[in-house]
PDB file of C-alpha atoms in Angstrom:
ATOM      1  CA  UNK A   1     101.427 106.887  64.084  1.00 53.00           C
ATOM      2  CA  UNK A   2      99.894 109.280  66.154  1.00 46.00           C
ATOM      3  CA  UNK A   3      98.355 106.496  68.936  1.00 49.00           C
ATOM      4  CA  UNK A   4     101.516 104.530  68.508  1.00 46.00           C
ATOM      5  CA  UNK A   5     103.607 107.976  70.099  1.00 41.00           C
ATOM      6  CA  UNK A   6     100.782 108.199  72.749  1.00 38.00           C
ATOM      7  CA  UNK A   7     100.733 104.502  74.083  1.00 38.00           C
ATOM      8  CA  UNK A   8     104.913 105.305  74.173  1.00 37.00           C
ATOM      9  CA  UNK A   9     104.343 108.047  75.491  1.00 35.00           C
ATOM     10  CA  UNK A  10     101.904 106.643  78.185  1.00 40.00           C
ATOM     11  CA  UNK A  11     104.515 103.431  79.057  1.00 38.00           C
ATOM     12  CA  UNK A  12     107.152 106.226  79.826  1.00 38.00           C
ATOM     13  CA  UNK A  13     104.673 107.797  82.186  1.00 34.00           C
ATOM     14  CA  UNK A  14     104.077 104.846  84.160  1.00 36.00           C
ATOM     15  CA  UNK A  15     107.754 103.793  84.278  1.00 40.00           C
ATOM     16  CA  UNK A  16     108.389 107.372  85.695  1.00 36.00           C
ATOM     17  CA  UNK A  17     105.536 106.613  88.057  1.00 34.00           C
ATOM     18  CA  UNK A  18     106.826 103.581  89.315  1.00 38.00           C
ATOM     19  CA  UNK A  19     110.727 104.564  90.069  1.00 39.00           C
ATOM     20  CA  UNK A  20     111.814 104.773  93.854  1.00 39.00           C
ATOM     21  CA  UNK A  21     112.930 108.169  92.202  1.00 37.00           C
ATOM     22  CA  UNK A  22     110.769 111.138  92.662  1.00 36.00           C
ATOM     23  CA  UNK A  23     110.741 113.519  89.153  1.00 34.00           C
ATOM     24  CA  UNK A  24     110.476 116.554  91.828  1.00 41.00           C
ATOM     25  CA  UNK A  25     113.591 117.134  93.650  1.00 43.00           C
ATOM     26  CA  UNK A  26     111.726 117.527  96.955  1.00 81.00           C
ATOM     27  CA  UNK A  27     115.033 115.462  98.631  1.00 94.00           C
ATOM     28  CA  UNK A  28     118.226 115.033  97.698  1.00 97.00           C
ATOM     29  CA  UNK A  29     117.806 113.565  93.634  1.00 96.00           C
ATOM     30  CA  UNK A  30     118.675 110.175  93.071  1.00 97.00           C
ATOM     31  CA  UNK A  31     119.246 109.447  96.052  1.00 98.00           C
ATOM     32  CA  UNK A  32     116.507 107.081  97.625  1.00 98.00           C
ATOM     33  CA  UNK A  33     116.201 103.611  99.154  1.00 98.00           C
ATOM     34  CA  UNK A  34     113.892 101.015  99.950  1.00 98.00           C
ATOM     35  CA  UNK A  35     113.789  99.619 103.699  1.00 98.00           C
ATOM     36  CA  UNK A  36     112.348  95.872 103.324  1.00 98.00           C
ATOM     37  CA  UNK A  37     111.435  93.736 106.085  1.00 97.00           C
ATOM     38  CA  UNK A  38     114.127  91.547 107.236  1.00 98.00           C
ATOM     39  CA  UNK A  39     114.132  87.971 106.712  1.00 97.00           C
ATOM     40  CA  UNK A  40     117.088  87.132 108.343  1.00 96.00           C
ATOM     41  CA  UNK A  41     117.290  88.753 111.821  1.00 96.00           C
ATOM     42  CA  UNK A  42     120.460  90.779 112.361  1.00 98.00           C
ATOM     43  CA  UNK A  43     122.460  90.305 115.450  1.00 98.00           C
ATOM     44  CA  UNK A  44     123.850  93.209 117.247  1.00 97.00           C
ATOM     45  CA  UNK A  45     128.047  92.342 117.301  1.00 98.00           C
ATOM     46  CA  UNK A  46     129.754  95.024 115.078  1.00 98.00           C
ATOM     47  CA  UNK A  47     129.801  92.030 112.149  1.00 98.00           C
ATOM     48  CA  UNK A  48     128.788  89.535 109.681  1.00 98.00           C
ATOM     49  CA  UNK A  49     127.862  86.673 111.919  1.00 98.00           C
ATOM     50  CA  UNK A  50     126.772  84.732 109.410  1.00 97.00           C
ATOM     51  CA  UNK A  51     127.816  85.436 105.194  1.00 97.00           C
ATOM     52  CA  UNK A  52     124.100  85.813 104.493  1.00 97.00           C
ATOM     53  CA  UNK A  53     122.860  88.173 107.483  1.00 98.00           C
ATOM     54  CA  UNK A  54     122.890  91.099 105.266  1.00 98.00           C
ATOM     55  CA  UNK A  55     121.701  89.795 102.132  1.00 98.00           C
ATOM     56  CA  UNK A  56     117.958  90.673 102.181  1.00 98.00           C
ATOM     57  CA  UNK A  57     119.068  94.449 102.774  1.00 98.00           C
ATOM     58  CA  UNK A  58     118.830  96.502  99.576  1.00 98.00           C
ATOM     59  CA  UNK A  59     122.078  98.200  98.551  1.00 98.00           C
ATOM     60  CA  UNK A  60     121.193 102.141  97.885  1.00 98.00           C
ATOM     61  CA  UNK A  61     122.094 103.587  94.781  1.00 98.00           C
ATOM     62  CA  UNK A  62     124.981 106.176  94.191  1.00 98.00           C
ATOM     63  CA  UNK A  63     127.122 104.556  97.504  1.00 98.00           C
ATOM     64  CA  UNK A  64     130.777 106.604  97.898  1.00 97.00           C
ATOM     65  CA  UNK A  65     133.608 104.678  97.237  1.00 94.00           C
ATOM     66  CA  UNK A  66     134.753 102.804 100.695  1.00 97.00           C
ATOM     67  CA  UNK A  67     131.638 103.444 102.254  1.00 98.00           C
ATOM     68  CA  UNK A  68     128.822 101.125 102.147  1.00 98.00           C
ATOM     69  CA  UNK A  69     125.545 101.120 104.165  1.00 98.00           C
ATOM     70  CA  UNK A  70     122.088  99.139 103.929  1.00 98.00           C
ATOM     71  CA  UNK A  71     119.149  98.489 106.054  1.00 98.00           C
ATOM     72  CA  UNK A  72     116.383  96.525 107.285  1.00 98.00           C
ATOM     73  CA  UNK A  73     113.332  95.859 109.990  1.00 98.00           C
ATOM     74  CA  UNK A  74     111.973  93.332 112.248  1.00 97.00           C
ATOM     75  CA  UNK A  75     108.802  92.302 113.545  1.00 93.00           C
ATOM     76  CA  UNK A  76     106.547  90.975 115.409  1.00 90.00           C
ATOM     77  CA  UNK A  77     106.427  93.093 118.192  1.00 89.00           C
ATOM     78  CA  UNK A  78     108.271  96.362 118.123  1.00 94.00           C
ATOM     79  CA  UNK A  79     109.301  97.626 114.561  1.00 95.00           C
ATOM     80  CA  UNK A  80     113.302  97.029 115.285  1.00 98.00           C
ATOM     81  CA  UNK A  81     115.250  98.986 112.339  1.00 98.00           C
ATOM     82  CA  UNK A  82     118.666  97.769 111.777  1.00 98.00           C
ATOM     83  CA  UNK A  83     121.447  99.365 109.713  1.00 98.00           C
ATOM     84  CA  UNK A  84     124.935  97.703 108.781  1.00 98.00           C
ATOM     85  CA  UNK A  85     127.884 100.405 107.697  1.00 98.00           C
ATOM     86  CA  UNK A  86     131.254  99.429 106.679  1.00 98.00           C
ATOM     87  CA  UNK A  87     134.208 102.358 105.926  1.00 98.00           C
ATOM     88  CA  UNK A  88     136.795 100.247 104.012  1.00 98.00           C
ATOM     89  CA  UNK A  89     139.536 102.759 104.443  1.00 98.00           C
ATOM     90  CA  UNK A  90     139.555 102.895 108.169  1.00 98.00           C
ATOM     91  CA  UNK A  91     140.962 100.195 109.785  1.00 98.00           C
ATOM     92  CA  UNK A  92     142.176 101.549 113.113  1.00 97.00           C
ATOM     93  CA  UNK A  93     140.013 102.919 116.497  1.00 96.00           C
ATOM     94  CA  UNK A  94     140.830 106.858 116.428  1.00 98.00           C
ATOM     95  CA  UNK A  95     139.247 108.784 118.820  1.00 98.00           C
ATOM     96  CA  UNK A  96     138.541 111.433 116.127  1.00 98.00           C
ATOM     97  CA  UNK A  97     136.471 108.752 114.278  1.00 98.00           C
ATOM     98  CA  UNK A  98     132.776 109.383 114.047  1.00 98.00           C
ATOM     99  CA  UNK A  99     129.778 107.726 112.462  1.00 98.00           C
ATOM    100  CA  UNK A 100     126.711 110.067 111.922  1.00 98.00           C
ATOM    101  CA  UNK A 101     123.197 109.408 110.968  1.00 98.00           C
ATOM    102  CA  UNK A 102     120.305 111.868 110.347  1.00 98.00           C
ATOM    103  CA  UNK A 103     116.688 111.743 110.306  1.00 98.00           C
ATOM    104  CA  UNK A 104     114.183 113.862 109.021  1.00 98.00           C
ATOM    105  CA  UNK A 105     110.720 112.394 110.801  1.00 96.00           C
ATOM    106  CA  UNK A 106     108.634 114.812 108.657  1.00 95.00           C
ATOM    107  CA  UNK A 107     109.864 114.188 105.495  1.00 96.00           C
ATOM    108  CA  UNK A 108     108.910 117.916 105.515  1.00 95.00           C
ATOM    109  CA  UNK A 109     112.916 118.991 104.883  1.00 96.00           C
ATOM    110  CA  UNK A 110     113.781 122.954 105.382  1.00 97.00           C
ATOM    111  CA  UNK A 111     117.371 124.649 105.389  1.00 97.00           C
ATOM    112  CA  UNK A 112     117.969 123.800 108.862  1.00 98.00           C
ATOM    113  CA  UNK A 113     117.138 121.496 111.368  1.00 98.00           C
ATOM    114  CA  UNK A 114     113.663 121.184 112.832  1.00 97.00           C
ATOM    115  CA  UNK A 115     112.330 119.879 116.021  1.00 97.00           C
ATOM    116  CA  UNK A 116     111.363 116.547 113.816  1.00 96.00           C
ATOM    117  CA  UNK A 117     115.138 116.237 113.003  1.00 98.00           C
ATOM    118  CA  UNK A 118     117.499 114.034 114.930  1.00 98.00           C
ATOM    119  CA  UNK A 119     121.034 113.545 114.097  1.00 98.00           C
ATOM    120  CA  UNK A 120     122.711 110.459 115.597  1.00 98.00           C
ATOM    121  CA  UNK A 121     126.396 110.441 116.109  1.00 98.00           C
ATOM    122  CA  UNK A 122     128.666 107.952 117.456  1.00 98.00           C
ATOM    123  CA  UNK A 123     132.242 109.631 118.058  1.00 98.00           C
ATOM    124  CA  UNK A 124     135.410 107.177 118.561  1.00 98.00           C
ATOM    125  CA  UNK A 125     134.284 104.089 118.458  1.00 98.00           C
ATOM    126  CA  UNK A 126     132.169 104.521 121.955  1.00 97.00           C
ATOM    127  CA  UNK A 127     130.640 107.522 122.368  1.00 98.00           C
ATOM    128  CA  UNK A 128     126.752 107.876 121.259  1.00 98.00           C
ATOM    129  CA  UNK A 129     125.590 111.303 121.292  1.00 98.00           C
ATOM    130  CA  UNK A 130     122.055 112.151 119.279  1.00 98.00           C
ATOM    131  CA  UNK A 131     120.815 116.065 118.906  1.00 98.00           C
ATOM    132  CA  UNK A 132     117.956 117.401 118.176  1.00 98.00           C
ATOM    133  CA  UNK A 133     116.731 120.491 116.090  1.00 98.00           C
ATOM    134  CA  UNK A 134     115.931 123.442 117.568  1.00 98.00           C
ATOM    135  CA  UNK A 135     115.031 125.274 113.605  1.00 97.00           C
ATOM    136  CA  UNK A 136     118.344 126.908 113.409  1.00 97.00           C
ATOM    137  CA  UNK A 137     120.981 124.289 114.451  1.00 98.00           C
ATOM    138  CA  UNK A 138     121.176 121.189 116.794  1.00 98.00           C
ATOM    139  CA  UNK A 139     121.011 120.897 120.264  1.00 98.00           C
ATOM    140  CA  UNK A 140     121.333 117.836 122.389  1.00 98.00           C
ATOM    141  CA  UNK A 141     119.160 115.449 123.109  1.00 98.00           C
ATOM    142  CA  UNK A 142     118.919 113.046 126.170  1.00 97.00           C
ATOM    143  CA  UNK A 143     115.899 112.056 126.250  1.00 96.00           C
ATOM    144  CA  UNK A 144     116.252 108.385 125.041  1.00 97.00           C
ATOM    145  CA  UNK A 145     117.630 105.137 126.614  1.00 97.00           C
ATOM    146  CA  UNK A 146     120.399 102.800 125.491  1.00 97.00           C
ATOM    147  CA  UNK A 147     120.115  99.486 124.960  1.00 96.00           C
ATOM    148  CA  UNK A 148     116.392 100.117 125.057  1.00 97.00           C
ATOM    149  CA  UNK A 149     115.633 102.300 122.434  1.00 98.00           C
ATOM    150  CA  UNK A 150     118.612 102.287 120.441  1.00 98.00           C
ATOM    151  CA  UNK A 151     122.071 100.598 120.343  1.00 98.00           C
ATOM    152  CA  UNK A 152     125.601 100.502 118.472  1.00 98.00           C
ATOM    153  CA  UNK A 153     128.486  98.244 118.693  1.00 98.00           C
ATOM    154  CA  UNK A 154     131.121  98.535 115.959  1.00 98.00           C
ATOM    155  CA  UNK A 155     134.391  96.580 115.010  1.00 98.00           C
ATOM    156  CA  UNK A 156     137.403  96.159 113.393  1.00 98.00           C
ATOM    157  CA  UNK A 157     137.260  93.075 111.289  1.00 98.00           C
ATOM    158  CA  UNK A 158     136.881  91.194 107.527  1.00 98.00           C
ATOM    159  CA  UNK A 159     133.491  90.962 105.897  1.00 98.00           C
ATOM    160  CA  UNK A 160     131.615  89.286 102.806  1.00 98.00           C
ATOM    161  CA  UNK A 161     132.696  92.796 101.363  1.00 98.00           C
ATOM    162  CA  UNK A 162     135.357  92.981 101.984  1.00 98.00           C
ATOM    163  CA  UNK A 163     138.500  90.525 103.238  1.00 98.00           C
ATOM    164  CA  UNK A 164     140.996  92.937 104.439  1.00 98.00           C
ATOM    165  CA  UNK A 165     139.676  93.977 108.418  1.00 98.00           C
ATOM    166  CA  UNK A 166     137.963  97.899 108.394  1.00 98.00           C
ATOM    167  CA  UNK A 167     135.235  99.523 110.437  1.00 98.00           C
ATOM    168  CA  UNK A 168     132.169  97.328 110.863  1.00 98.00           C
ATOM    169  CA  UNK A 169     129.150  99.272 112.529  1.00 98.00           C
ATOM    170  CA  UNK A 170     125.881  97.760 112.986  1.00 98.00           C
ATOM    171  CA  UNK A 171     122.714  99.932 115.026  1.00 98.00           C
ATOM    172  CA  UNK A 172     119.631  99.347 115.578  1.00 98.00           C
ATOM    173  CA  UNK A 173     116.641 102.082 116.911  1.00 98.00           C
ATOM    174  CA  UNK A 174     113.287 100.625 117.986  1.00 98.00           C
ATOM    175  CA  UNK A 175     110.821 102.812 115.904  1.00 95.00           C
ATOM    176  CA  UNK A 176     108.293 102.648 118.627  1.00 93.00           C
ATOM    177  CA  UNK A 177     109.934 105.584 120.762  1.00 95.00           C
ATOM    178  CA  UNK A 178     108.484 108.761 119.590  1.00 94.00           C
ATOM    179  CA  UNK A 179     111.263 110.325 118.775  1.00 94.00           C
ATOM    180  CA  UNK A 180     112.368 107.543 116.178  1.00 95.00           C
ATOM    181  CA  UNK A 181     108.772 107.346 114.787  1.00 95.00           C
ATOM    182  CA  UNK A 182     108.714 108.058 111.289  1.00 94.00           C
ATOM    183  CA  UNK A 183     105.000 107.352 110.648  1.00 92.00           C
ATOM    184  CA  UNK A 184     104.559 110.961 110.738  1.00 89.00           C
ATOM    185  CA  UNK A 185     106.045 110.547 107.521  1.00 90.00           C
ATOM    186  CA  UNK A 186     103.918 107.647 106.006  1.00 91.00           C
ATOM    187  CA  UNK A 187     107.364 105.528 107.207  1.00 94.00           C
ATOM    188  CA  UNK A 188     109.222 107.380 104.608  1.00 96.00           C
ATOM    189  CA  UNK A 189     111.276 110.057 106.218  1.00 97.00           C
ATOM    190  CA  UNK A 190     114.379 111.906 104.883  1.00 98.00           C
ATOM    191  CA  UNK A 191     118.147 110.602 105.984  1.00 98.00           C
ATOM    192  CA  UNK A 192     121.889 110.793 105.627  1.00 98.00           C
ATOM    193  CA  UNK A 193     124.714 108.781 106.514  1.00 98.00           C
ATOM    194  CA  UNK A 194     128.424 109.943 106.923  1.00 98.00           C
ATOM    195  CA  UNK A 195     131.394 108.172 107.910  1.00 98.00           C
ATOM    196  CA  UNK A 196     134.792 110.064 108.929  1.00 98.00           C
ATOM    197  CA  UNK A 197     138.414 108.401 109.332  1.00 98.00           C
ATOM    198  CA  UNK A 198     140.614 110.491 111.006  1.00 98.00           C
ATOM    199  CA  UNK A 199     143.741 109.053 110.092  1.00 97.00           C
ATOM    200  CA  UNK A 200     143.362 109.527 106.481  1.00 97.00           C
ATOM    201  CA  UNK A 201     141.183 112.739 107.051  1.00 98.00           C
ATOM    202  CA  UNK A 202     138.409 110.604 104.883  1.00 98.00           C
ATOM    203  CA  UNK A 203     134.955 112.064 104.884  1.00 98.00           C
ATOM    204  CA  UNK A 204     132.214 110.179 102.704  1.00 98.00           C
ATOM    205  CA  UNK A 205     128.627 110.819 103.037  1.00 98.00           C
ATOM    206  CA  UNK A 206     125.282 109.372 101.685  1.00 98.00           C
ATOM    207  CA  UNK A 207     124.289 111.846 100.326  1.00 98.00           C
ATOM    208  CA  UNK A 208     126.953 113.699  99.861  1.00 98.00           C
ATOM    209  CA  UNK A 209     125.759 117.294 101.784  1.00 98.00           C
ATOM    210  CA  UNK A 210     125.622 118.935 104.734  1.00 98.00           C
ATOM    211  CA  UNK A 211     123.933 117.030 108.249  1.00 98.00           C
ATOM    212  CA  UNK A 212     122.678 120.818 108.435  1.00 98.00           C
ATOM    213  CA  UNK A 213     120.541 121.357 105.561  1.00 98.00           C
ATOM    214  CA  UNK A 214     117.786 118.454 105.741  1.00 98.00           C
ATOM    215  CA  UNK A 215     115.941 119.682 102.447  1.00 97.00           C
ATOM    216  CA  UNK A 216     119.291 118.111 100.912  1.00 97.00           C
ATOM    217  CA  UNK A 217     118.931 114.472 102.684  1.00 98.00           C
ATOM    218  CA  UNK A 218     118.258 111.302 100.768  1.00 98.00           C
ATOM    219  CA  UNK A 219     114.939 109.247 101.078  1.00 98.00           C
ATOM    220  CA  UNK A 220     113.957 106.157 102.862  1.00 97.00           C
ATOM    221  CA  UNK A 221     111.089 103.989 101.989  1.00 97.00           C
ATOM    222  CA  UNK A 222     109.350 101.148 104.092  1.00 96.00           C
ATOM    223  CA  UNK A 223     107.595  98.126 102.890  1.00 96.00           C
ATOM    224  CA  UNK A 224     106.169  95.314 104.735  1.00 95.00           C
ATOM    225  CA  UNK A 225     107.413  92.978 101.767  1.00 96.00           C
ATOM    226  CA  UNK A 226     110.712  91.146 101.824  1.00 97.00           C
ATOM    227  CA  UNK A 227     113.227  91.942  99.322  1.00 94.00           C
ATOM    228  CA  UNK A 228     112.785  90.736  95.782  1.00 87.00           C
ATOM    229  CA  UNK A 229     114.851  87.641  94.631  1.00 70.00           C
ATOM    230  CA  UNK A 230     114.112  88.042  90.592  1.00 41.00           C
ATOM    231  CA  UNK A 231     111.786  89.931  89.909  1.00 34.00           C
ATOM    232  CA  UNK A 232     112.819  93.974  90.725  1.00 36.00           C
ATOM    233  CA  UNK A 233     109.602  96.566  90.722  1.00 41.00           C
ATOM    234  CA  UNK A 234     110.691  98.196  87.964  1.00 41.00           C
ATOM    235  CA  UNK A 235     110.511  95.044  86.129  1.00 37.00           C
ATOM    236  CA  UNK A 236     107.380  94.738  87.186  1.00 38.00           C
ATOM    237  CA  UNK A 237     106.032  97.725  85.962  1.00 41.00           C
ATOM    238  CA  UNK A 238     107.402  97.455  82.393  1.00 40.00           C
ATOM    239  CA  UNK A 239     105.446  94.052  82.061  1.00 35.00           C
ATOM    240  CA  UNK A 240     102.244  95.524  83.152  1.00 38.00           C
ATOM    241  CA  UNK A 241     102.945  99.003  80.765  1.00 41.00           C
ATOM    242  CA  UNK A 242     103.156  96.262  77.670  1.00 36.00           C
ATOM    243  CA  UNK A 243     100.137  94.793  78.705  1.00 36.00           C
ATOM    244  CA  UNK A 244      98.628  98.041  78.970  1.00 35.00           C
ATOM    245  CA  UNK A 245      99.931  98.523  75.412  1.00 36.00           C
ATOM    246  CA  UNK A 246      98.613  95.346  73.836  1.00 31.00           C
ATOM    247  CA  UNK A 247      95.111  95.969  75.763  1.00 33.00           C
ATOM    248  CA  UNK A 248      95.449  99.149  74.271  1.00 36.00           C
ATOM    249  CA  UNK A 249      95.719  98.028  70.405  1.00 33.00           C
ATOM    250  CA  UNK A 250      93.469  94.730  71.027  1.00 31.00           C
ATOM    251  CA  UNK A 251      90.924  97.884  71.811  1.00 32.00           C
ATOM    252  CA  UNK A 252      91.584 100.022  69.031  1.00 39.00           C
ATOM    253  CA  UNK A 253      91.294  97.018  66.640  1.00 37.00           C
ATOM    254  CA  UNK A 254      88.254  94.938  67.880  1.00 35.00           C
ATOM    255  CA  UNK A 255      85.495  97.218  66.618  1.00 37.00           C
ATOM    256  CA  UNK A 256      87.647  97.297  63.192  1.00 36.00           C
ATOM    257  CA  UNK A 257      87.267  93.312  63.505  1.00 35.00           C
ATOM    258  CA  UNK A 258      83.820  93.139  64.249  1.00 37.00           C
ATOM    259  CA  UNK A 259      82.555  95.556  61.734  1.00 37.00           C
ATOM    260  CA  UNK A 260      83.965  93.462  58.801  1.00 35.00           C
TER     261      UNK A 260
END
């Protein structure tokens, strides 16, 4: 009974192991996504061009409701990272609207941004302005060029989502430019979204904290594999903890076997 509570006990281990989920809450807890290599390349036009151009994006866990977001990477060439947001509330062009995205490049979070720390915001529909920690707030940063390094072109318009027309946003960032390299973080940095609507005085926020506080911010992970079709990694890991298991007993019984 005893080795039948520690093989358990070992498959739960693993299974821990092997969630996108870190058991130590060193970012924001349960709140972590997977950034797979794109096998459909995106194009930059504030919408679905096609019904399956966002399909090979995973969807991250614990979304707001009326806010969605997912992303993805190209290559060859420069690593191209492309994200798709959709605010299903907002469905007009206010000047007060803003889309914000920050970055931890570190992964090393604190309680206030860092010099690694960029926060992206696009204000109205037009306006891109990206800061930069200074390791007590944000200050801006211009050091960057558009349609070079990064990009954004949003919409008003229906998508496989949803039907009724709401704020499309698609960006992309070419990862090459040191200050959107993230290798300093093993390609897993720190990040969170936001989306505001001004006319409804809607904020909703992946996760949902403060752009100020970066030890609070969710997780991003790269692979260089394409999104699974069937078979998910968790999956994966419980069929190779029960053949750990029945290794395990074929190994506790064999020298039982071959004695008699």
């Amino acid at each position: 009974m005893k080795r039948i509570l520690l093989v358990v006990l070992s498959v739960i281990i693993l299974c821990s192991l092997s969630l996108p989920v870190a058991l130590v809450n060193a970012y924001y807890e349960g709140y972590a996504t997977t950034n797979y290599q794109a096998i459909e390349e995106p194009v930059a036009d504030g919408k679905w061009t096609t019904d399956n151009e966002w399909t090979d994006a995973m969807i991250p866990p614990n979304l707001p409701e009326n806010f969605h977001w997912r992303q993805k990477w190209t290559w060859p060439g420069n690593i191209i990272e492309h994200f798709l947001i959709e605010f299903f509330i907002d469905d007009t062009d206010d000047a007060g609207d803003y889309f914000q995205l920050c970055i931890d490049h570190q992964a090393n979070g604190g309680d206030a941004p860092q010099a690694d720390d960029l926060k992206i915001e696009w204000v109205g529909h037009e306006e891109l302005t990206i800061y930069q920690g200074d390791g007590t707030g944000w200050v801006e940063f211009t050091d960057y060029t558009w349609e070079t390094d990064i990009y954004i072109v949003d919409s008003i318009d229906s998508s496989p989502l949803d039907s009724n027309p709401h704020w499309i946003i698609e960006l992309w960032m070419d990862r090459s430019a040191p200050y959107f390299d993230v290798s300093g973080a093993g390609y897993a940095p720190w990040i969170r979204l936001a989306v505001y609507d001004e006319s409804t005085d809607t904020l909703a926020a992946w996760p949902p904290t403060s752009p100020d506080v970066p030890d609070d911010w969710g997780l991003e992970t790269g692979t260089t594999e394409s999104i699974p079709e069937s078979l998910t990694f968790v999956t994966a890991a419980l069929l190779s903890s029960v053949a750990i298991v029945v290794s395990c007993y074929l190994l506790r019984r064999r020298p039982k076997t071959e004695k008699n």
